[in-house]
Amino acid sequence: MVTNLNKIAVLLIILVVVTVGAQAITGTGAHRSSVKFQDSYNVTWSPAYVNLLNEGLTVQLLLNQSSGSGFVSCNKYVFGYFSMQIKLPGNDSAGTVTTYYLSSDELTNKHDELDFEFLGNRSGQPYIVQTNVFAQGIGGREQRIYLWFDPSADFHSYSFLWNQNTIIFLVDDVPIRIFKNNTSLGIPYPSSQPMRLYGSLWNGEDWATRGGLEKTNWTQAPFVASYRNFLVDSSSIASQNSSLHDLWWNRSRFQALNKNQTVKLRWVYQNYLVYDYCTDRARYPVFPSECAVNM
Ligand SMILES: *[C@@H]1O[C@H](CO)[C@@H](O)[C@H](O)[C@H]1NC(C)=O
Ligand SMILES: *[C@@H]1O[C@H](CO)[C@@H](O)[C@H](O)[C@H]1NC(C)=O
Ligand SMILES: *[C@@H]1O[C@H](CO)[C@@H](O)[C@H](O)[C@H]1NC(C)=O
Ligand SMILES: *[C@@H]1O[C@H](CO)[C@@H](O)[C@H](O)[C@H]1NC(C)=O
Ligand SMILES: *[C@@H]1O[C@H](CO)[C@@H](O)[C@H](O)[C@H]1NC(C)=O
Ligand SMILES: *[C@@H]1O[C@H](CO)[C@@H](O)[C@H](O)[C@H]1NC(C)=O
Ligand SMILES: *[C@@H]1O[C@H](CO)[C@@H](O)[C@H](O)[C@H]1NC(C)=O
Ligand SMILES: *[C@@H]1O[C@H](CO)[C@@H](O)[C@H](O)[C@H]1NC(C)=O
Ligand SMILES: *[C@@H]1O[C@H](CO)[C@@H](O)[C@H](O)[C@H]1NC(C)=O
Ligand SMILES: *[C@@H]1O[C@H](CO)[C@@H](O)[C@H](O)[C@H]1NC(C)=O
């Protein structure tokens, strides 16, 4: 009898753990509204190289030898959940750089920035996703991973969850990076400077692919990067008065990674990590102190 009760208790516990652990970031109340590009974003670079499809539910950025293109959100944000689905240039994309990032005012030399940069490759060779975190103008925190799928074959979600305790970079709900606010380390944490959301496609052949060895093949142009599902769940500047406690991305379970997410992050690091500034002793002879806690 006791054994049976214990078994039931164990089963219940497993059930609870599985249910809580399986809660995907996006299954939490984020309303995936159909935001039209033109209502929330502005083209800031080469309008002739930007195509709106489906009345603006999808936007295509083009790159050829004359120009790349880019856009920016009209609103600025402090904290929130930011997500887009992106389909990267396919086939021979070496030299191209597709970006999706948050940045505060570039004019200050103490800006904050959170980056996804997608570095193209020769046909059949893997893309690299480079992430970086700038706080108070200090960056140099590059990490690079391969993906577990072909990012040019279909749309995938790339997201930032940013609250006062943690910044999580996600690919399809898989955390690929975390940056914690740990005041005891004395490291600045992005928190006070409002950021805008950016997207762009440009020619980075000087450095992007195998360190610049592989140049852009212009016979493949125009290169096309497609973006859709322009989801932002945040307190924009205009609504900063609203009660932040109600915002799902600030609830306690989003202040750190749960066990399942930690397991996934380790899986990414063990299988897909290409480069990590934390272990680059030539560049950082002194171990960056935040590296000890961002895992
Ligand atoms: C972790 O998440 C994955 C993907 O959502 C799911 O398949 C798995 O069952 C989860 N594991 C646990 C222990 O919750
Ligand atoms: C690049 O694309 C633009 C816009 O479609 C076009 O006007 C221009 O001629 C193209 N340049 C090259 C070098 O193909
Ligand atoms: C886009 O920028 C223009 C001028 O730079 C501005 O007038 C317009 O309001 C912006 N669009 C949106 C949707 O904010
Ligand atoms: C790759 O090239 C093939 C053949 O030119 C073309 O049909 C296909 O649309 C290209 N795929 C992408 C993702 O650009
Ligand atoms: C970082 O966390 C501390 C509590 O540990 C909090 O007091 C502080 O406001 C947070 N900093 C930022 C920049 O959000
Ligand atoms: C901050 O880092 C120290 C070790 O460097 C650790 O003991 C502490 O638990 C961390 N605090 C938070 C809030 O993560
Ligand atoms: C491109 O492919 C080469 C060869 O597989 C690989 O070394 C490199 O990391 C790949 N990605 C980039 C962006 O260079
Ligand atoms: C560039 O692409 C063209 C067309 O696919 C191909 O014939 C050529 O070999 C490529 N050049 C390089 C340097 O890969
Ligand atoms: C925020 O609240 C203050 C004080 O209650 C009010 O004066 C201000 O107009 C509000 N701002 C916005 C953007 O609602
Ligand atoms: C997040 O929640 C904490 C704890 O409930 C609260 O102190 C803080 O003001 C909230 N901050 C934001 C930015 O939502």
mmCIF file of C-alpha atoms in Angstrom, residues 5-287:
data_model
loop_
_atom_site.group_PDB
_atom_site.id
_atom_site.type_symbol
_atom_site.label_atom_id
_atom_site.label_comp_id
_atom_site.label_asym_id
_atom_site.label_seq_id
_atom_site.Cartn_x
_atom_site.Cartn_y
_atom_site.Cartn_z
ATOM 1 C CA LEU A 5 1.142 5.448 -2.719
ATOM 2 C CA ASN A 6 4.797 6.210 -3.162
ATOM 3 C CA LYS A 7 4.565 5.132 -6.759
ATOM 4 C CA ILE A 8 1.604 7.393 -7.302
ATOM 5 C CA ALA A 9 3.420 10.254 -5.624
ATOM 6 C CA VAL A 10 6.439 9.696 -7.820
ATOM 7 C CA LEU A 11 4.242 9.567 -10.898
ATOM 8 C CA LEU A 12 2.526 12.798 -9.873
ATOM 9 C CA ILE A 13 5.847 14.471 -9.325
ATOM 10 C CA ILE A 14 7.080 13.304 -12.731
ATOM 11 C CA LEU A 15 3.866 14.568 -14.285
ATOM 12 C CA VAL A 16 4.280 17.985 -12.685
ATOM 13 C CA VAL A 17 7.941 18.215 -13.650
ATOM 14 C CA VAL A 18 7.231 17.229 -17.234
ATOM 15 C CA THR A 19 4.333 19.639 -17.534
ATOM 16 C CA VAL A 20 6.239 22.570 -16.094
ATOM 17 C CA GLY A 21 9.426 21.704 -17.967
ATOM 18 C CA ALA A 22 7.678 21.361 -21.264
ATOM 19 C CA GLN A 23 6.140 24.798 -21.133
ATOM 20 C CA ALA A 24 7.626 26.417 -24.168
ATOM 21 C CA ILE A 25 8.482 30.062 -24.024
ATOM 22 C CA THR A 26 5.911 30.906 -26.651
ATOM 23 C CA GLY A 27 3.132 28.958 -25.012
ATOM 24 C CA THR A 28 2.842 31.444 -22.221
ATOM 25 C CA GLY A 29 0.415 34.071 -23.259
ATOM 26 C CA ALA A 30 2.377 35.800 -25.951
ATOM 27 C CA HIS A 31 -0.254 36.655 -28.479
ATOM 28 C CA ARG A 32 1.039 36.011 -31.909
ATOM 29 C CA SER A 33 -0.870 38.781 -33.565
ATOM 30 C CA SER A 34 -0.532 39.324 -37.254
ATOM 31 C CA VAL A 35 1.500 42.475 -37.164
ATOM 32 C CA LYS A 36 1.948 44.156 -40.492
ATOM 33 C CA PHE A 37 5.446 45.297 -41.190
ATOM 34 C CA GLN A 38 4.455 48.784 -42.306
ATOM 35 C CA ASP A 39 2.552 49.459 -39.068
ATOM 36 C CA SER A 40 5.506 48.879 -36.778
ATOM 37 C CA TYR A 41 8.679 49.134 -38.832
ATOM 38 C CA ASN A 42 10.394 51.556 -41.144
ATOM 39 C CA VAL A 43 12.782 50.773 -43.953
ATOM 40 C CA THR A 44 15.992 52.602 -43.154
ATOM 41 C CA TRP A 45 18.211 51.351 -45.928
ATOM 42 C CA SER A 46 17.399 51.008 -49.651
ATOM 43 C CA PRO A 47 13.598 50.862 -49.946
ATOM 44 C CA ALA A 48 13.995 49.587 -53.522
ATOM 45 C CA TYR A 49 15.556 46.436 -52.070
ATOM 46 C CA VAL A 50 12.678 45.677 -49.699
ATOM 47 C CA ASN A 51 9.588 43.738 -50.780
ATOM 48 C CA LEU A 52 6.423 43.547 -48.722
ATOM 49 C CA LEU A 53 4.464 40.347 -49.329
ATOM 50 C CA ASN A 54 1.008 39.346 -48.084
ATOM 51 C CA GLU A 55 0.135 42.983 -47.395
ATOM 52 C CA GLY A 56 3.153 43.297 -45.144
ATOM 53 C CA LEU A 57 2.874 40.095 -43.118
ATOM 54 C CA THR A 58 6.175 39.044 -44.672
ATOM 55 C CA VAL A 59 9.055 41.247 -45.709
ATOM 56 C CA GLN A 60 11.954 40.352 -47.971
ATOM 57 C CA LEU A 61 15.310 42.055 -47.763
ATOM 58 C CA LEU A 62 17.465 41.924 -50.889
ATOM 59 C CA LEU A 63 21.204 42.183 -51.387
ATOM 60 C CA ASN A 64 23.095 42.590 -54.614
ATOM 61 C CA GLN A 65 26.405 44.130 -55.596
ATOM 62 C CA SER A 66 24.874 47.622 -55.471
ATOM 63 C CA SER A 67 23.310 47.504 -52.030
ATOM 64 C CA GLY A 68 21.860 45.594 -49.111
ATOM 65 C CA SER A 69 18.831 46.685 -47.127
ATOM 66 C CA GLY A 70 17.453 47.044 -43.631
ATOM 67 C CA PHE A 71 14.637 48.091 -41.333
ATOM 68 C CA VAL A 72 14.019 49.302 -37.796
ATOM 69 C CA SER A 73 11.092 49.226 -35.389
ATOM 70 C CA CYS A 74 9.257 52.479 -34.838
ATOM 71 C CA ASN A 75 9.017 51.823 -31.099
ATOM 72 C CA LYS A 76 11.745 51.534 -28.506
ATOM 73 C CA TYR A 77 11.590 48.978 -25.741
ATOM 74 C CA VAL A 78 12.961 48.271 -22.305
ATOM 75 C CA PHE A 79 12.575 44.568 -21.499
ATOM 76 C CA GLY A 80 10.199 42.193 -23.211
ATOM 77 C CA TYR A 81 9.934 39.225 -25.497
ATOM 78 C CA PHE A 82 10.967 39.774 -29.093
ATOM 79 C CA SER A 83 10.542 37.160 -31.753
ATOM 80 C CA MET A 84 10.618 36.889 -35.512
ATOM 81 C CA GLN A 85 10.578 34.090 -37.985
ATOM 82 C CA ILE A 86 13.372 34.331 -40.501
ATOM 83 C CA LYS A 87 14.304 32.402 -43.621
ATOM 84 C CA LEU A 88 17.885 32.999 -44.647
ATOM 85 C CA PRO A 89 19.374 33.333 -48.128
ATOM 86 C CA GLY A 90 19.778 29.882 -49.622
ATOM 87 C CA ASN A 91 22.209 28.051 -51.852
ATOM 88 C CA ASP A 92 25.560 29.824 -52.156
ATOM 89 C CA SER A 93 25.149 32.455 -49.428
ATOM 90 C CA ALA A 94 28.832 32.797 -48.513
ATOM 91 C CA GLY A 95 29.783 36.351 -47.612
ATOM 92 C CA THR A 96 26.244 37.439 -46.747
ATOM 93 C CA VAL A 97 25.280 38.562 -43.273
ATOM 94 C CA THR A 98 21.649 38.575 -42.198
ATOM 95 C CA THR A 99 20.952 40.314 -38.906
ATOM 96 C CA TYR A 100 18.236 40.557 -36.306
ATOM 97 C CA TYR A 101 19.118 42.633 -33.274
ATOM 98 C CA LEU A 102 18.122 45.052 -30.547
ATOM 99 C CA SER A 103 20.124 48.218 -30.099
ATOM 100 C CA SER A 104 19.899 51.431 -28.153
ATOM 101 C CA ASP A 105 20.957 54.736 -29.665
ATOM 102 C CA GLU A 106 24.083 54.100 -31.741
ATOM 103 C CA LEU A 107 25.180 57.673 -31.272
ATOM 104 C CA THR A 108 26.163 57.176 -27.669
ATOM 105 C CA ASN A 109 29.417 55.344 -27.069
ATOM 106 C CA LYS A 110 27.778 53.446 -24.224
ATOM 107 C CA HIS A 111 25.061 51.752 -26.158
ATOM 108 C CA ASP A 112 23.478 48.388 -25.351
ATOM 109 C CA GLU A 113 22.946 45.784 -28.039
ATOM 110 C CA LEU A 114 21.803 42.178 -28.379
ATOM 111 C CA ASP A 115 22.652 40.495 -31.671
ATOM 112 C CA PHE A 116 21.780 37.598 -33.861
ATOM 113 C CA GLU A 117 24.012 37.564 -36.949
ATOM 114 C CA PHE A 118 23.638 34.819 -39.530
ATOM 115 C CA LEU A 119 26.788 34.192 -41.516
ATOM 116 C CA GLY A 120 26.158 32.564 -44.885
ATOM 117 C CA ASN A 121 28.203 29.841 -46.508
ATOM 118 C CA ARG A 122 28.919 28.027 -49.747
ATOM 119 C CA SER A 123 26.157 25.661 -50.877
ATOM 120 C CA GLY A 124 25.829 22.722 -48.545
ATOM 121 C CA GLN A 125 28.123 24.225 -45.902
ATOM 122 C CA PRO A 126 26.656 25.272 -42.573
ATOM 123 C CA TYR A 127 25.533 28.733 -41.596
ATOM 124 C CA ILE A 128 26.963 30.168 -38.398
ATOM 125 C CA VAL A 129 24.786 32.037 -35.919
ATOM 126 C CA GLN A 130 26.846 34.598 -34.080
ATOM 127 C CA THR A 131 25.407 36.227 -30.966
ATOM 128 C CA ASN A 132 26.807 39.133 -29.029
ATOM 129 C CA VAL A 133 25.912 41.259 -26.015
ATOM 130 C CA PHE A 134 26.920 44.888 -25.628
ATOM 131 C CA ALA A 135 26.357 46.585 -22.287
ATOM 132 C CA GLN A 136 27.326 50.195 -21.733
ATOM 133 C CA GLY A 137 29.289 50.179 -24.989
ATOM 134 C CA ILE A 138 31.308 47.082 -24.146
ATOM 135 C CA GLY A 139 30.831 44.160 -26.539
ATOM 136 C CA GLY A 140 33.355 41.601 -27.694
ATOM 137 C CA ARG A 141 31.230 38.780 -26.269
ATOM 138 C CA GLU A 142 30.816 36.737 -29.431
ATOM 139 C CA GLN A 143 29.567 33.209 -29.404
ATOM 140 C CA ARG A 144 29.109 31.186 -32.578
ATOM 141 C CA ILE A 145 27.054 28.091 -33.161
ATOM 142 C CA TYR A 146 25.943 25.888 -36.038
ATOM 143 C CA LEU A 147 22.249 25.102 -36.255
ATOM 144 C CA TRP A 148 20.626 21.672 -36.157
ATOM 145 C CA PHE A 149 18.632 22.438 -39.311
ATOM 146 C CA ASP A 150 19.072 24.280 -42.603
ATOM 147 C CA PRO A 151 17.955 27.853 -41.807
ATOM 148 C CA SER A 152 17.508 28.668 -45.491
ATOM 149 C CA ALA A 153 15.065 25.831 -46.130
ATOM 150 C CA ASP A 154 12.265 27.254 -44.009
ATOM 151 C CA PHE A 155 11.245 29.888 -41.490
ATOM 152 C CA HIS A 156 12.439 29.441 -37.906
ATOM 153 C CA SER A 157 11.877 31.571 -34.824
ATOM 154 C CA TYR A 158 14.680 33.627 -33.353
ATOM 155 C CA SER A 159 13.863 35.346 -30.086
ATOM 156 C CA PHE A 160 15.110 37.388 -27.171
ATOM 157 C CA LEU A 161 13.587 37.189 -23.723
ATOM 158 C CA TRP A 162 14.875 40.150 -21.753
ATOM 159 C CA ASN A 163 13.909 41.038 -18.210
ATOM 160 C CA GLN A 164 15.770 42.520 -15.289
ATOM 161 C CA ASN A 165 17.447 39.259 -14.298
ATOM 162 C CA THR A 166 18.211 37.512 -17.511
ATOM 163 C CA ILE A 167 18.559 37.712 -21.264
ATOM 164 C CA ILE A 168 17.840 34.494 -23.128
ATOM 165 C CA PHE A 169 18.562 33.999 -26.825
ATOM 166 C CA LEU A 170 16.298 31.362 -28.337
ATOM 167 C CA VAL A 171 16.120 29.457 -31.595
ATOM 168 C CA ASP A 172 12.708 27.793 -31.935
ATOM 169 C CA ASP A 173 12.329 27.783 -28.134
ATOM 170 C CA VAL A 174 15.757 26.234 -27.633
ATOM 171 C CA PRO A 175 17.921 28.520 -25.509
ATOM 172 C CA ILE A 176 21.250 28.994 -27.227
ATOM 173 C CA ARG A 177 22.634 31.612 -24.882
ATOM 174 C CA ILE A 178 21.990 33.300 -21.559
ATOM 175 C CA PHE A 179 23.328 36.528 -20.113
ATOM 176 C CA LYS A 180 22.566 37.123 -16.462
ATOM 177 C CA ASN A 181 22.269 40.230 -14.387
ATOM 178 C CA ASN A 182 24.625 39.497 -11.538
ATOM 179 C CA THR A 183 25.470 42.661 -9.695
ATOM 180 C CA SER A 184 28.105 40.894 -7.618
ATOM 181 C CA LEU A 185 30.230 40.564 -10.755
ATOM 182 C CA GLY A 186 30.234 44.296 -11.317
ATOM 183 C CA ILE A 187 29.258 43.866 -14.954
ATOM 184 C CA PRO A 188 26.824 46.263 -16.530
ATOM 185 C CA TYR A 189 23.508 44.813 -17.603
ATOM 186 C CA PRO A 190 21.281 46.297 -20.326
ATOM 187 C CA SER A 191 18.324 47.792 -18.514
ATOM 188 C CA SER A 192 17.889 51.504 -18.765
ATOM 189 C CA GLN A 193 18.466 52.332 -22.407
ATOM 190 C CA PRO A 194 15.468 51.727 -24.670
ATOM 191 C CA MET A 195 16.270 49.589 -27.682
ATOM 192 C CA ARG A 196 14.854 49.321 -31.165
ATOM 193 C CA LEU A 197 14.582 46.128 -33.139
ATOM 194 C CA TYR A 198 16.563 45.937 -36.393
ATOM 195 C CA GLY A 199 16.891 43.635 -39.372
ATOM 196 C CA SER A 200 19.322 43.848 -42.258
ATOM 197 C CA LEU A 201 21.044 41.954 -45.033
ATOM 198 C CA TRP A 202 24.484 43.050 -46.149
ATOM 199 C CA ASN A 203 27.738 41.988 -47.727
ATOM 200 C CA GLY A 204 30.217 40.882 -45.069
ATOM 201 C CA GLU A 205 32.586 38.998 -47.330
ATOM 202 C CA ASP A 206 35.613 40.539 -45.621
ATOM 203 C CA TRP A 207 35.040 38.487 -42.482
ATOM 204 C CA ALA A 208 31.818 36.479 -42.436
ATOM 205 C CA THR A 209 32.645 33.158 -44.054
ATOM 206 C CA ARG A 210 35.729 31.240 -42.982
ATOM 207 C CA GLY A 211 37.137 34.487 -41.694
ATOM 208 C CA GLY A 212 36.782 36.224 -45.075
ATOM 209 C CA LEU A 213 38.355 33.530 -47.235
ATOM 210 C CA GLU A 214 35.070 32.833 -49.002
ATOM 211 C CA LYS A 215 33.861 35.813 -51.016
ATOM 212 C CA THR A 216 30.330 36.601 -52.100
ATOM 213 C CA ASN A 217 29.400 35.012 -55.417
ATOM 214 C CA TRP A 218 27.480 37.817 -57.096
ATOM 215 C CA THR A 219 26.191 35.600 -59.875
ATOM 216 C CA GLN A 220 23.841 34.292 -57.152
ATOM 217 C CA ALA A 221 22.372 37.746 -56.442
ATOM 218 C CA PRO A 222 19.942 39.027 -55.444
ATOM 219 C CA PHE A 223 20.213 37.299 -52.072
ATOM 220 C CA VAL A 224 16.940 37.222 -50.185
ATOM 221 C CA ALA A 225 16.237 37.100 -46.445
ATOM 222 C CA SER A 226 12.570 36.838 -45.428
ATOM 223 C CA TYR A 227 11.109 37.934 -42.090
ATOM 224 C CA ARG A 228 7.624 37.406 -40.687
ATOM 225 C CA ASN A 229 5.691 37.174 -37.392
ATOM 226 C CA PHE A 230 6.905 40.454 -36.049
ATOM 227 C CA LEU A 231 6.094 39.647 -32.461
ATOM 228 C CA VAL A 232 6.927 42.077 -29.697
ATOM 229 C CA ASP A 233 5.586 41.709 -26.178
ATOM 230 C CA SER A 234 6.956 44.582 -24.245
ATOM 231 C CA SER A 235 6.371 47.728 -22.359
ATOM 232 C CA SER A 236 7.112 50.213 -25.076
ATOM 233 C CA ILE A 237 8.102 53.702 -24.123
ATOM 234 C CA ALA A 238 4.548 54.834 -24.718
ATOM 235 C CA SER A 239 3.090 52.382 -22.241
ATOM 236 C CA GLN A 240 5.758 52.335 -19.586
ATOM 237 C CA ASN A 241 3.151 53.150 -16.995
ATOM 238 C CA SER A 242 1.436 49.806 -17.322
ATOM 239 C CA SER A 243 1.925 47.345 -14.508
ATOM 240 C CA LEU A 244 5.044 45.411 -15.291
ATOM 241 C CA HIS A 245 4.075 42.662 -12.885
ATOM 242 C CA ASP A 246 1.414 41.495 -15.295
ATOM 243 C CA LEU A 247 3.829 40.878 -18.098
ATOM 244 C CA TRP A 248 4.379 37.164 -18.649
ATOM 245 C CA TRP A 249 8.039 37.456 -19.570
ATOM 246 C CA ASN A 250 8.741 39.006 -16.181
ATOM 247 C CA ARG A 251 7.159 36.227 -14.151
ATOM 248 C CA SER A 252 9.418 34.316 -11.825
ATOM 249 C CA ARG A 253 9.775 31.290 -14.072
ATOM 250 C CA PHE A 254 11.331 33.472 -16.760
ATOM 251 C CA GLN A 255 13.955 34.969 -14.479
ATOM 252 C CA ALA A 256 16.265 32.012 -15.078
ATOM 253 C CA LEU A 257 16.468 28.881 -17.175
ATOM 254 C CA ASN A 258 14.551 25.887 -15.908
ATOM 255 C CA LYS A 259 16.116 22.426 -15.849
ATOM 256 C CA ASN A 260 14.870 21.458 -19.263
ATOM 257 C CA GLN A 261 16.187 24.650 -20.772
ATOM 258 C CA THR A 262 19.540 24.209 -19.064
ATOM 259 C CA VAL A 263 19.779 20.722 -20.509
ATOM 260 C CA LYS A 264 19.016 22.091 -23.957
ATOM 261 C CA LEU A 265 21.551 24.880 -23.628
ATOM 262 C CA ARG A 266 24.226 22.355 -22.664
ATOM 263 C CA TRP A 267 23.205 20.210 -25.624
ATOM 264 C CA VAL A 268 23.730 23.210 -27.913
ATOM 265 C CA TYR A 269 27.120 23.986 -26.393
ATOM 266 C CA GLN A 270 28.251 20.375 -26.546
ATOM 267 C CA ASN A 271 27.157 19.742 -30.104
ATOM 268 C CA TYR A 272 26.988 23.022 -31.972
ATOM 269 C CA LEU A 273 29.354 25.517 -30.388
ATOM 270 C CA VAL A 274 31.927 26.800 -32.865
ATOM 271 C CA TYR A 275 33.429 29.680 -30.945
ATOM 272 C CA ASP A 276 33.055 31.137 -27.468
ATOM 273 C CA TYR A 277 34.803 34.312 -26.315
ATOM 274 C CA CYS A 278 34.775 32.822 -22.812
ATOM 275 C CA THR A 279 37.381 30.262 -23.816
ATOM 276 C CA ASP A 280 39.438 32.469 -26.132
ATOM 277 C CA ARG A 281 42.485 32.904 -23.914
ATOM 278 C CA ALA A 282 44.507 34.590 -26.658
ATOM 279 C CA ARG A 283 41.943 37.361 -26.779
ATOM 280 C CA TYR A 284 40.998 37.367 -23.102
ATOM 281 C CA PRO A 285 43.937 36.210 -20.986
ATOM 282 C CA VAL A 286 41.830 37.071 -17.961
ATOM 283 C CA PHE A 287 38.720 34.883 -17.878
#
